[in-house]
């Protein structure tokens, strides 16, 4: 495995860092307080080319490697974990489903705007009674002539209230089980499609989440994205999990950097608190978590670029790096004493925000079940 | 419009002070490990100014940097921002040149390139802050120079420059070719875009040595240095806090005034 980054990868990493220092760091505290952020930020990310890293050149993208996207996500996440994720998800769940499964018309209609950051997507799987158990989804899409008629509710959907189009996972034929699943694109404004925000959240406060409601919502049959079955519906979630693993690295690095500085400067018992062995142990644990997470994430990117099956590595990366981040965020808040609780430092925000991707992208439990299944050959939830 | 921009790699000026150390015996800064050098921020302004001129009226931007370890990185960044070409000046004979030696190398390079209308530099390098290279290049090339520009425009072949002065600004007009050094008041420098990076990573950047540009060996390198560094050290700042009180704010203010006046510079 070649551990050297290319000139281009290093330049993208530096560029993302420069962008975040200028466009994110000065504002993120206020965004979090206000529970909103300007959409302009995504347009600026688009102008930088950061939303088109994996998108085809013919639609304005850059068609680069996963590792570059991972490095960029890490840098953005260093300054705002949730924005690192928000930005990466625009590729993983906004652009990739269409770039990989979309028709020529769908690509033409959605990809340029997504790459420029002027269009917003949402990808809706989860329902009030179907979270980890994706097979339990009740939203139906019934073919009626040349149209699908969609009925059902989705919840906890990122960008629900900002999306120009929703990619909705529907059951087209219950008797076929998972083979009946399909993703159908529904543009905002289609009659029968409404939405509502979810407010007062613990984490990712300046990002939009909400519910989607479909009541006899009719869309042309050609709005179906790709074919049928689990792969058509969920193959791109894997990319989000890679993004989570990389964003965690950036946030852990932020926890460590802030903690090191504080422990060198904060004097108690006439010494910097960094001179106490119990404090040093916490720093050492963070260093180990950071290194392990970093190489798990980079190797995952490297393997994705080789186009090999990364189901196992993806679950390891998503699970391990989020657990590592939650340990490091807790340690960092603790090391800052009472100041760790103030939003004058970004640590309390990281501590809250890290709970979001412990739950989404497949919960920590679910990834352990995946790893157990892959190793044992026994599916714990087989019906 | 043929524009030449001179850039220099420097230790990141945003480096936390704790990471800045010097070797007092060798009179050298010890670069902290793992912290890459950056394009001197004033030089980045010069690149930005060149790009704005090019956007307004077309032309070609060639970037020059004298080859230290990080020359390649900062050159790629300038190309990613939108510069067309770059040349790295690299030769053992150039090492440890002072501002005079560097200006000689850069002026010789400009002579070799031959065709130019405008040379842009930063007002000073953000490491030593000497601010002489720009003016010296102009001197060696015998062209007019304006330093510390805040804005720069080219109208019908005439340069219009607003430059920072001690108590305001001055507006100059001058003919081409000329050399201008840029100051921070010019505004924000663009961040390279992804497309810029892809194109910059592919570009060939030639390296020219002493024989390519015909430098005079007696004018470059440590031996030719006009300046001699006597002592390099990190100054120690001492802070003492004394609370000045009084029975009312007026008395406290009067005592404070007395104390300030008593401080001998
Ligand atoms: C910030 C945020 C953004 C989101 N964005 C989106 C989005 O854009 N699109 C979308 O479709 N969804 C989205 N979600 C929803 C997310 O995918 C689900 O919350 C997640 O899949 C878990 O489902 P659930 O919340 O219903 O929890 P449940 O599945 O009900 O789980 C509750 C608990 O039970 C555990 N559990 C469940 N089953 C098992 C089992 N078999 N064995 C052991 N433990 C188990 C879980 O691990 C968890 O601890 C988002 C969620 C959040 C928090």
XYZ file of C-alpha atoms and ligand atoms in Angstrom:
701
model
C 0.000 0.000 0.000
C 1.386 3.356 -1.028
C 0.982 5.802 1.840
C 2.238 8.859 -0.050
C -0.424 11.329 -1.125
C -0.263 12.714 -4.640
C 0.462 16.422 -5.205
C -3.186 16.835 -6.152
C -4.465 15.171 -2.963
C -2.270 17.367 -0.776
C -3.438 20.469 -2.645
C -7.106 19.535 -2.212
C -6.520 18.932 1.487
C -4.827 22.329 1.874
C -7.511 24.050 -0.169
C -10.316 22.564 1.945
C -8.510 23.700 5.075
C -8.074 27.228 3.735
C -11.741 27.294 2.751
C -12.859 26.128 6.186
C -10.673 28.672 7.979
C -12.158 31.469 5.887
C -15.766 30.399 5.384
C -16.625 28.122 8.292
C -14.547 28.639 11.422
C -15.532 32.279 12.057
C -19.263 31.541 11.780
C -19.947 28.038 13.007
C -20.560 28.989 16.644
C -23.295 31.394 15.584
C -24.814 28.913 13.130
C -25.056 26.385 15.923
C -26.612 28.967 18.258
C -29.093 30.092 15.593
C -29.832 26.536 14.463
C -29.349 27.583 10.862
C -26.648 28.315 8.342
C -26.728 30.253 5.073
C -27.187 28.180 1.954
C -24.440 30.332 0.402
C -21.882 28.082 2.074
C -22.856 25.210 -0.221
C -22.653 27.477 -3.259
C -19.165 28.453 -2.163
C -18.229 24.804 -1.690
C -19.547 24.247 -5.201
C -17.484 27.107 -6.634
C -14.385 25.571 -5.054
C -15.161 22.288 -6.803
C -15.577 20.533 -3.457
C -19.039 19.194 -4.263
C -17.987 17.712 -7.587
C -15.003 15.641 -6.493
C -16.630 12.326 -7.449
C -18.976 13.685 -10.119
C -18.525 13.029 -13.863
C -16.566 15.658 -15.788
C -19.255 15.963 -18.472
C -21.663 17.445 -15.916
C -19.085 19.818 -14.439
C -17.519 17.488 -11.906
C -13.886 16.585 -11.298
C -14.102 12.777 -11.348
C -11.386 12.270 -8.732
C -10.670 9.534 -6.204
C -12.382 8.664 -2.924
C -9.263 9.400 -0.907
C -9.339 13.027 -2.083
C -12.962 13.291 -0.967
C -11.970 11.724 2.357
C -9.134 14.202 2.929
C -11.403 17.142 2.094
C -14.115 15.831 4.436
C -11.553 15.462 7.217
C -10.396 19.066 6.819
C -13.909 20.537 6.774
C -14.855 18.377 9.762
C -11.893 19.715 11.733
C -13.655 23.084 11.821
C -17.255 21.863 11.745
C -17.892 18.152 12.023
C -21.482 18.507 10.828
C -20.515 20.538 7.760
C -17.832 17.996 6.857
C -20.609 15.417 6.883
C -23.130 17.682 5.156
C -20.693 18.408 2.361
C -19.629 14.787 1.898
C -23.237 13.535 1.941
C -24.003 15.753 -1.015
C -21.633 13.517 -2.931
C -22.477 10.191 -1.313
C -26.264 10.480 -1.200
C -26.942 13.369 -3.583
C -24.645 12.901 -6.560
C -23.580 9.248 -6.473
C -27.046 7.644 -6.681
C -27.755 9.663 -9.816
C -24.253 9.407 -11.294
C -24.255 5.622 -10.800
C -27.885 4.662 -11.381
C -29.483 7.646 -13.114
C -30.720 7.921 -16.696
C -29.151 10.459 -19.060
C -32.085 12.850 -18.436
C -31.814 12.506 -14.669
C -28.085 13.198 -14.794
C -28.609 16.259 -16.973
C -31.371 17.558 -14.744
C -29.757 17.147 -11.315
C -25.980 16.731 -11.507
C -24.836 20.202 -12.650
C -26.890 21.953 -9.951
C -25.699 19.548 -7.267
C -22.069 20.060 -8.271
C -22.521 23.848 -8.183
C -24.242 23.685 -4.800
C -27.380 25.391 -6.107
C -29.588 22.279 -5.897
C -30.205 20.344 -2.710
C -31.106 16.660 -2.486
C -32.513 14.454 0.190
C -32.361 10.684 0.338
C -35.270 9.216 2.249
C -35.271 5.696 3.572
C -36.181 5.873 7.246
C -39.797 5.924 8.410
C -41.473 6.223 11.790
C -41.601 2.423 12.078
C -38.616 1.528 9.921
C -35.228 2.662 11.243
C -32.523 0.041 11.480
C -34.974 -2.399 9.937
C -35.061 -0.935 6.448
C -37.091 -3.859 5.189
C -40.012 -2.681 7.309
C -40.648 0.377 5.163
C -44.295 0.961 4.389
C -44.071 3.705 1.781
C -45.526 2.244 -1.377
C -45.147 3.163 -5.017
C -47.858 1.587 -7.152
C -47.645 1.663 -10.907
C -50.704 3.198 -12.562
C -50.178 3.438 -16.300
C -47.042 5.503 -16.845
C -47.039 6.854 -13.313
C -46.046 5.747 -9.853
C -48.491 6.668 -7.098
C -46.580 7.138 -3.839
C -48.067 6.929 -0.342
C -46.194 6.976 2.961
C -44.146 8.991 5.482
C -40.431 9.421 5.968
C -38.718 10.851 9.029
C -35.348 12.196 10.198
C -34.477 13.015 6.608
C -31.464 15.312 6.170
C -32.322 18.379 4.033
C -36.011 17.424 4.046
C -37.142 21.064 4.018
C -34.448 22.411 1.682
C -34.457 19.692 -0.932
C -35.322 20.490 -4.531
C -35.789 16.784 -5.077
C -36.197 13.758 -2.852
C -34.934 10.292 -3.642
C -37.493 8.140 -1.901
C -37.033 4.471 -1.102
C -40.398 2.807 -1.790
C -41.845 -0.670 -1.809
C -43.268 -1.369 -5.264
C -44.398 -4.933 -4.594
C -44.536 -6.243 -1.044
C -44.748 -9.855 -2.199
C -41.258 -9.545 -3.650
C -39.705 -8.451 -0.343
C -36.386 -6.654 -0.771
C -36.560 -7.226 -4.545
C -39.576 -4.911 -4.635
C -37.633 -1.913 -3.272
C -37.014 1.006 -5.622
C -35.766 4.589 -5.377
C -38.084 7.132 -6.952
C -37.243 10.792 -7.491
C -39.923 13.252 -6.415
C -39.362 16.931 -7.177
C -40.445 19.434 -4.533
C -43.677 20.999 -5.768
C -45.182 17.719 -6.959
C -48.805 17.591 -5.737
C -49.214 15.205 -2.807
C -45.667 15.843 -1.488
C -45.408 17.855 1.746
C -42.862 18.186 4.552
C -42.250 19.416 8.100
C -39.108 20.278 10.044
C -37.736 18.454 13.091
C -36.536 21.110 15.521
C -34.728 21.469 18.862
C -32.138 18.810 18.149
C -29.126 17.922 20.259
C -26.791 17.536 17.290
C -26.262 18.960 13.792
C -28.397 21.876 14.907
C -27.634 24.124 11.925
C -28.538 21.428 9.437
C -32.060 20.698 8.304
C -33.886 17.491 9.188
C -37.515 16.707 8.777
C -40.414 14.529 7.783
C -41.729 13.900 4.276
C -45.327 13.000 3.543
C -46.607 11.470 0.323
C -50.351 11.284 -0.303
C -51.345 9.903 -3.700
C -48.285 11.650 -5.046
C -47.980 10.912 -8.765
C -44.677 10.960 -10.625
C -43.768 9.641 -14.070
C -42.497 6.067 -14.124
C -39.272 7.446 -15.598
C -38.531 9.042 -12.198
C -37.393 5.654 -10.944
C -33.674 5.721 -10.217
C -31.991 2.531 -11.360
C -33.536 -0.889 -10.906
C -35.046 -2.799 -8.012
C -33.711 -4.404 -4.853
C -31.347 -3.682 -1.965
C -28.391 -2.678 -4.131
C -30.406 -0.183 -6.128
C -31.771 1.284 -2.895
C -28.823 1.278 -0.530
C -25.507 0.878 -2.364
C -24.634 4.535 -1.852
C -25.080 4.514 1.919
C -21.668 2.866 1.979
C -20.142 6.096 0.656
C -21.742 8.082 3.487
C -20.213 5.676 5.982
C -16.810 6.310 4.444
C -17.480 10.048 4.830
C -18.372 9.505 8.487
C -15.110 7.636 9.092
C -13.126 10.518 7.520
C -15.066 13.315 9.230
C -14.433 11.600 12.563
C -10.671 11.838 11.924
C -10.916 15.612 11.463
C -12.978 16.051 14.615
C -10.653 13.832 16.686
C -7.698 15.891 15.467
C -9.525 19.045 16.588
C -10.195 17.514 20.031
C -6.536 16.571 20.379
C -5.091 19.886 19.161
C -7.311 21.925 21.463
C -6.604 19.644 24.407
C -2.834 19.705 23.942
C -2.821 23.499 23.818
C -5.072 23.816 26.842
C -3.150 21.254 28.907
C 0.102 23.100 28.192
C -1.364 26.454 29.191
C -3.778 25.745 32.056
C -1.980 25.949 35.395
C -3.270 24.120 38.484
C -1.250 23.144 41.545
C 1.388 25.547 40.107
C 1.967 23.316 37.070
C 0.480 22.970 33.604
C -2.248 20.348 33.923
C -0.462 18.477 31.113
C 2.208 17.513 33.634
C -0.190 15.279 35.574
C -0.001 11.639 34.577
C -3.771 11.142 34.545
C -4.030 13.979 32.047
C -1.179 12.572 29.979
C -2.990 9.256 29.844
C -6.025 10.952 28.312
C -3.844 12.678 25.721
C -2.077 9.395 24.928
C -5.441 7.645 24.467
C -6.522 10.395 22.077
C -3.300 10.101 20.070
C -3.848 6.349 19.714
C -7.505 6.818 18.737
C -6.498 9.433 16.177
C -3.786 7.348 14.532
C -5.934 4.215 14.413
C -8.925 6.097 13.017
C -6.844 7.950 10.477
C -5.315 4.827 8.968
C -8.596 2.942 8.996
C -10.190 5.828 7.062
C -7.324 6.334 4.604
C -7.061 2.595 3.918
C -10.788 2.477 3.311
C -10.424 5.297 0.769
C -7.494 3.525 -0.827
C -9.501 0.291 -1.136
C -12.575 2.097 -2.488
C -10.350 3.548 -5.187
C -9.339 0.007 -6.085
C -13.023 -0.837 -6.587
C -12.939 -3.859 -4.320
C -15.668 -4.981 -1.910
C -15.273 -2.870 1.227
C -18.342 -3.936 3.224
C -16.213 -5.079 6.154
C -13.783 -2.146 6.104
C -16.670 0.311 5.825
C -18.410 -1.085 8.904
C -15.119 -1.097 10.822
C -14.404 2.504 9.806
C -17.868 3.819 10.582
C -18.096 1.985 13.904
C -14.546 2.413 15.155
C -14.022 6.029 14.193
C -17.307 7.220 15.678
C -16.662 5.377 18.931
C -13.154 6.856 18.956
C -14.542 10.333 18.341
C -17.071 10.014 21.133
C -14.288 8.954 23.542
C -12.047 11.815 22.422
C -14.806 14.432 22.517
C -15.692 13.400 26.070
C -12.034 13.447 27.123
C -11.479 16.851 25.507
C -14.491 18.408 27.239
C -13.317 16.931 30.533
C -9.757 18.214 30.115
C -11.102 21.731 29.550
C -12.948 21.602 32.866
C -15.872 23.999 33.066
C -14.670 25.817 29.928
C -15.298 22.626 27.987
C -19.009 23.176 28.550
C -18.975 26.662 27.050
C -19.532 27.219 23.350
C -16.551 29.580 23.417
C -14.689 26.352 22.660
C -15.944 24.061 19.882
C -15.695 20.991 22.099
C -19.187 20.887 23.547
C -20.490 21.122 19.971
C -18.316 18.206 18.838
C -19.449 16.256 21.909
C -23.102 16.793 20.930
C -22.618 16.468 17.178
C -20.794 13.160 17.364
C -23.996 11.492 18.521
C -25.658 12.047 15.124
C -23.533 9.687 13.000
C -23.368 7.185 15.843
C -27.051 6.763 14.976
C -27.304 7.489 11.255
C -25.547 5.617 8.495
C -26.455 2.472 10.432
C -26.280 2.522 14.230
C -23.206 1.316 16.075
C -25.122 -1.878 16.939
C -26.045 -2.463 13.327
C -22.414 -2.268 12.232
C -21.412 -4.767 14.883
C -24.145 -7.036 13.545
C -22.768 -6.598 10.026
C -19.264 -7.506 11.179
C -20.606 -10.460 13.150
C -22.520 -11.677 10.117
C -19.534 -11.286 7.792
C -17.292 -13.207 10.165
C -19.733 -15.894 11.351
C -21.830 -16.293 8.246
C -24.944 -16.069 10.455
C -27.431 -13.222 10.011
C -28.720 -12.161 13.427
C -31.829 -10.561 11.985
C -32.749 -13.138 9.364
C -36.481 -13.396 9.146
C -0.127 42.015 -20.989
C 2.861 39.934 -19.867
C 3.001 39.843 -16.079
C 5.780 38.337 -13.986
C 5.149 37.626 -10.303
C 7.877 36.823 -7.777
C 6.937 34.630 -4.813
C 8.804 33.234 -1.808
C 8.143 30.325 0.579
C 8.141 31.370 4.237
C 7.504 29.728 7.566
C 3.747 29.980 8.151
C 3.261 33.365 9.853
C 0.206 31.907 11.632
C 2.416 29.365 13.365
C 1.721 29.319 17.134
C 4.586 31.226 18.841
C 5.383 28.126 20.939
C 6.461 26.330 17.761
C 8.868 29.080 16.717
C 12.437 28.349 17.814
C 15.869 29.582 16.758
C 19.330 28.106 16.884
C 21.224 30.962 18.547
C 24.640 29.509 17.710
C 24.008 29.152 14.012
C 21.771 32.237 13.922
C 19.117 30.179 12.178
C 15.406 29.576 12.565
C 14.689 25.892 13.267
C 11.731 24.968 11.066
C 9.218 22.991 13.156
C 8.715 19.440 11.960
C 5.696 18.680 9.846
C 4.765 22.317 9.331
C 5.036 23.137 5.634
C 6.154 26.533 4.426
C 3.566 28.727 2.720
C 3.627 31.363 0.009
C 4.499 34.646 1.727
C 1.052 36.252 2.153
C 2.222 39.515 0.542
C 3.384 37.547 -2.500
C -0.022 35.852 -2.653
C -1.445 39.376 -2.978
C 0.861 39.939 -5.941
C -0.472 36.766 -7.587
C -4.022 37.926 -6.859
C -3.313 41.368 -8.361
C -1.898 39.738 -11.490
C -4.994 37.537 -11.824
C -7.324 40.514 -11.470
C -5.432 42.395 -14.200
C -5.480 39.332 -16.441
C -9.212 38.880 -15.869
C -9.828 42.522 -16.772
C -7.796 42.604 -19.950
C -6.213 39.273 -20.746
C -2.559 38.374 -20.748
C -0.148 35.837 -19.384
C 1.178 35.385 -15.853
C 4.572 33.820 -15.217
C 5.561 33.122 -11.619
C 9.158 32.982 -10.398
C 10.483 31.612 -7.164
C 13.994 30.987 -5.977
C 14.274 27.312 -5.184
C 14.317 26.454 -1.554
C 12.786 23.253 -0.243
C 9.181 24.386 -0.552
C 9.468 26.241 -3.871
C 7.563 23.566 -5.733
C 4.572 23.604 -3.330
C 4.065 27.345 -3.453
C 4.601 27.390 -7.210
C 1.833 24.796 -7.657
C -0.411 26.922 -5.489
C 0.181 30.019 -7.634
C -0.547 27.951 -10.748
C -3.704 26.566 -9.106
C -4.831 30.114 -8.380
C -4.647 30.740 -12.116
C -1.090 31.688 -13.119
C -0.097 30.335 -16.527
C 3.515 29.334 -16.119
C 6.201 29.104 -13.501
C 9.964 28.853 -13.249
C 11.901 27.669 -10.195
C 15.363 29.197 -9.862
C 17.512 26.560 -8.302
C 21.292 26.323 -8.036
C 23.713 25.697 -5.148
C 25.206 29.074 -6.060
C 21.952 30.811 -5.074
C 21.770 29.296 -1.589
C 21.961 31.696 1.370
C 21.757 34.738 -0.903
C 20.508 37.869 0.828
C 17.985 40.264 -0.724
C 20.591 41.675 -3.103
C 21.597 38.206 -4.354
C 17.954 37.128 -4.735
C 17.102 40.302 -6.657
C 20.056 39.639 -8.962
C 18.802 36.078 -9.631
C 15.257 37.289 -10.294
C 16.374 40.193 -12.498
C 18.562 37.870 -14.573
C 15.573 35.541 -14.981
C 13.370 38.412 -16.148
C 16.077 39.355 -18.666
C 16.147 35.792 -19.964
C 12.342 35.735 -20.304
C 12.782 38.997 -22.172
C 9.197 40.038 -22.794
C 7.345 41.609 -19.875
C 5.096 44.589 -19.138
C 4.713 44.375 -15.409
C 6.500 42.734 -12.481
C 4.605 42.238 -9.244
C 6.074 41.353 -5.836
C 4.893 41.351 -2.239
C 5.750 44.480 -0.257
C 8.075 42.352 1.896
C 8.553 38.689 2.725
C 6.639 37.662 5.816
C 9.728 36.045 7.355
C 12.490 38.698 7.499
C 10.283 41.652 6.516
C 13.212 43.352 4.766
C 11.158 44.555 1.805
C 14.082 45.218 -0.527
C 13.870 42.582 -3.261
C 11.145 44.294 -5.309
C 12.907 47.657 -5.402
C 16.273 46.047 -6.163
C 14.886 44.070 -9.117
C 13.525 47.351 -10.524
C 16.912 48.969 -9.961
C 18.765 46.134 -11.737
C 16.314 46.269 -14.650
C 16.261 50.052 -14.674
C 12.459 50.326 -14.601
C 10.176 52.473 -12.405
C 8.901 51.026 -9.126
C 6.021 51.798 -6.794
C 5.958 50.019 -3.440
C 3.095 49.136 -1.054
C 0.264 49.304 -3.584
C -3.274 48.994 -2.312
C -4.870 48.891 -5.735
C -3.570 48.545 -9.240
C -5.245 49.082 -12.582
C -4.018 49.177 -16.151
C -5.780 51.710 -18.384
C -4.661 52.141 -22.012
C -1.169 50.951 -21.259
C -0.819 53.226 -18.223
C -0.604 51.879 -14.677
C -2.765 53.587 -12.082
C -1.674 52.729 -8.587
C -2.930 53.752 -5.190
C -0.235 53.208 -2.639
C -0.241 53.266 1.134
C 1.636 56.156 2.721
C 2.215 57.008 6.385
C -0.926 59.057 6.712
C -3.186 58.013 3.875
C -2.600 57.008 0.329
C -1.062 58.394 -2.854
C -2.123 57.834 -6.451
C 0.522 57.299 -9.127
C 0.367 56.883 -12.860
C 3.286 55.357 -14.667
C 4.130 53.814 -17.990
C 5.067 50.223 -18.637
C 7.205 48.279 -18.023
C 7.242 48.803 -14.278
C 7.487 46.956 -10.971
C 4.908 47.216 -8.219
C 4.911 45.691 -4.734
C 1.561 44.870 -3.136
C 0.328 45.519 0.386
C -2.322 43.755 2.484
C -4.793 46.598 2.004
C -5.427 45.183 -1.471
C -7.945 42.736 -0.047
C -8.584 39.058 -0.046
C -6.633 36.533 -2.037
C -8.616 33.802 -3.812
C -8.439 30.187 -2.717
C -7.519 27.928 -5.649
C -10.441 25.928 -7.000
C -10.464 22.188 -7.575
C -10.232 22.701 -11.330
C -7.246 25.017 -10.810
C -5.539 22.376 -8.695
C -6.056 19.659 -11.298
C -4.563 21.816 -14.021
C -1.672 22.998 -11.793
C -0.759 19.473 -10.705
C -0.257 18.531 -14.369
C 1.857 21.528 -15.385
C 5.575 21.191 -15.988
C 7.623 23.687 -13.994
C 11.143 24.129 -15.387
C 14.111 24.678 -13.075
C 16.713 27.171 -14.201
C 20.212 27.368 -12.718
C 23.030 29.903 -12.741
C 24.192 29.039 -16.260
C 20.644 29.229 -17.667
C 20.125 32.781 -16.507
C 23.727 33.957 -16.505
C 24.072 35.136 -12.915
C 27.324 36.691 -11.747
C 28.820 34.309 -9.109
C 30.191 37.269 -7.188
C 26.645 38.536 -6.640
C 24.908 35.447 -5.237
C 25.286 33.090 -2.280
C 26.391 33.664 1.304
C 29.764 35.160 0.332
C 28.086 37.923 -1.670
C 25.675 38.867 1.109
C 25.682 42.580 1.835
C 23.914 42.055 5.159
C 25.470 40.175 8.049
C 23.170 38.710 10.686
C 24.737 39.476 14.040
C 22.327 37.927 16.479
C 19.082 35.990 16.139
C 17.007 35.448 19.253
C 13.414 35.216 20.428
C 12.745 38.326 22.524
C 11.457 37.742 26.020
C 8.386 39.738 26.932
C 7.757 40.329 30.592
C 4.320 41.225 31.763
C 3.647 42.762 35.145
C 0.195 43.756 36.249
C -0.309 46.533 38.747
C -3.772 47.622 39.809
C -4.115 51.395 40.084
C -6.885 52.426 42.450
C -8.257 55.659 43.909
C -11.179 56.814 46.012
C -13.029 57.720 42.830
C -12.430 57.233 39.075
C -10.893 60.739 38.768
C -8.259 59.987 41.403
C -7.530 56.570 39.867
C -7.129 58.233 36.463
C -4.777 60.893 37.885
C -2.594 58.230 39.509
C -2.577 56.221 36.320
C -1.473 59.288 34.353
C 1.379 59.882 36.828
C 2.540 56.303 36.428
C 2.436 56.449 32.645
C 4.403 59.694 32.594
C 6.984 58.222 34.966
C 7.771 55.342 32.563
C 11.123 56.020 30.939
C 11.296 54.734 27.374
C -28.983 13.609 12.169
C -29.673 12.502 11.466
C -29.789 12.546 10.085
C -30.454 11.530 9.398
N -30.585 11.619 8.039
C -31.278 10.643 7.375
C -31.490 10.712 5.972
O -31.049 11.655 5.313
N -32.190 9.722 5.377
C -32.704 8.660 6.060
O -33.323 7.810 5.456
N -32.529 8.582 7.396
C -31.847 9.526 8.070
N -31.671 9.440 9.428
C -32.279 8.342 10.141
C -31.269 7.287 10.561
O -30.824 6.577 9.447
C -31.940 6.375 11.601
O -32.149 7.166 12.748
C -31.113 5.171 11.934
O -31.062 4.299 10.853
C -31.646 4.428 13.162
O -33.023 4.243 13.095
P -33.965 4.653 14.314
O -33.627 6.017 14.704
O -35.348 4.368 13.925
O -33.532 3.714 15.502
P -33.969 2.191 15.743
O -33.696 1.373 14.559
O -35.319 2.140 16.315
O -32.925 1.783 16.862
C -33.060 2.130 18.242
C -31.956 1.405 19.001
O -32.130 -0.009 18.865
C -30.965 -0.588 18.356
N -31.309 -1.717 17.495
C -32.228 -1.757 16.492
N -32.227 -2.967 15.935
C -31.280 -3.705 16.564
C -30.789 -5.028 16.455
N -31.266 -5.887 15.535
N -29.828 -5.443 17.293
C -29.305 -4.590 18.212
N -29.729 -3.335 18.378
C -30.689 -2.893 17.568
C -30.274 0.510 17.587
O -28.910 0.263 17.419
C -30.564 1.702 18.459
O -29.645 1.733 19.503
C -30.988 10.442 10.121
C -30.855 10.383 11.510
C -30.200 11.398 12.182
C -30.070 11.310 13.664
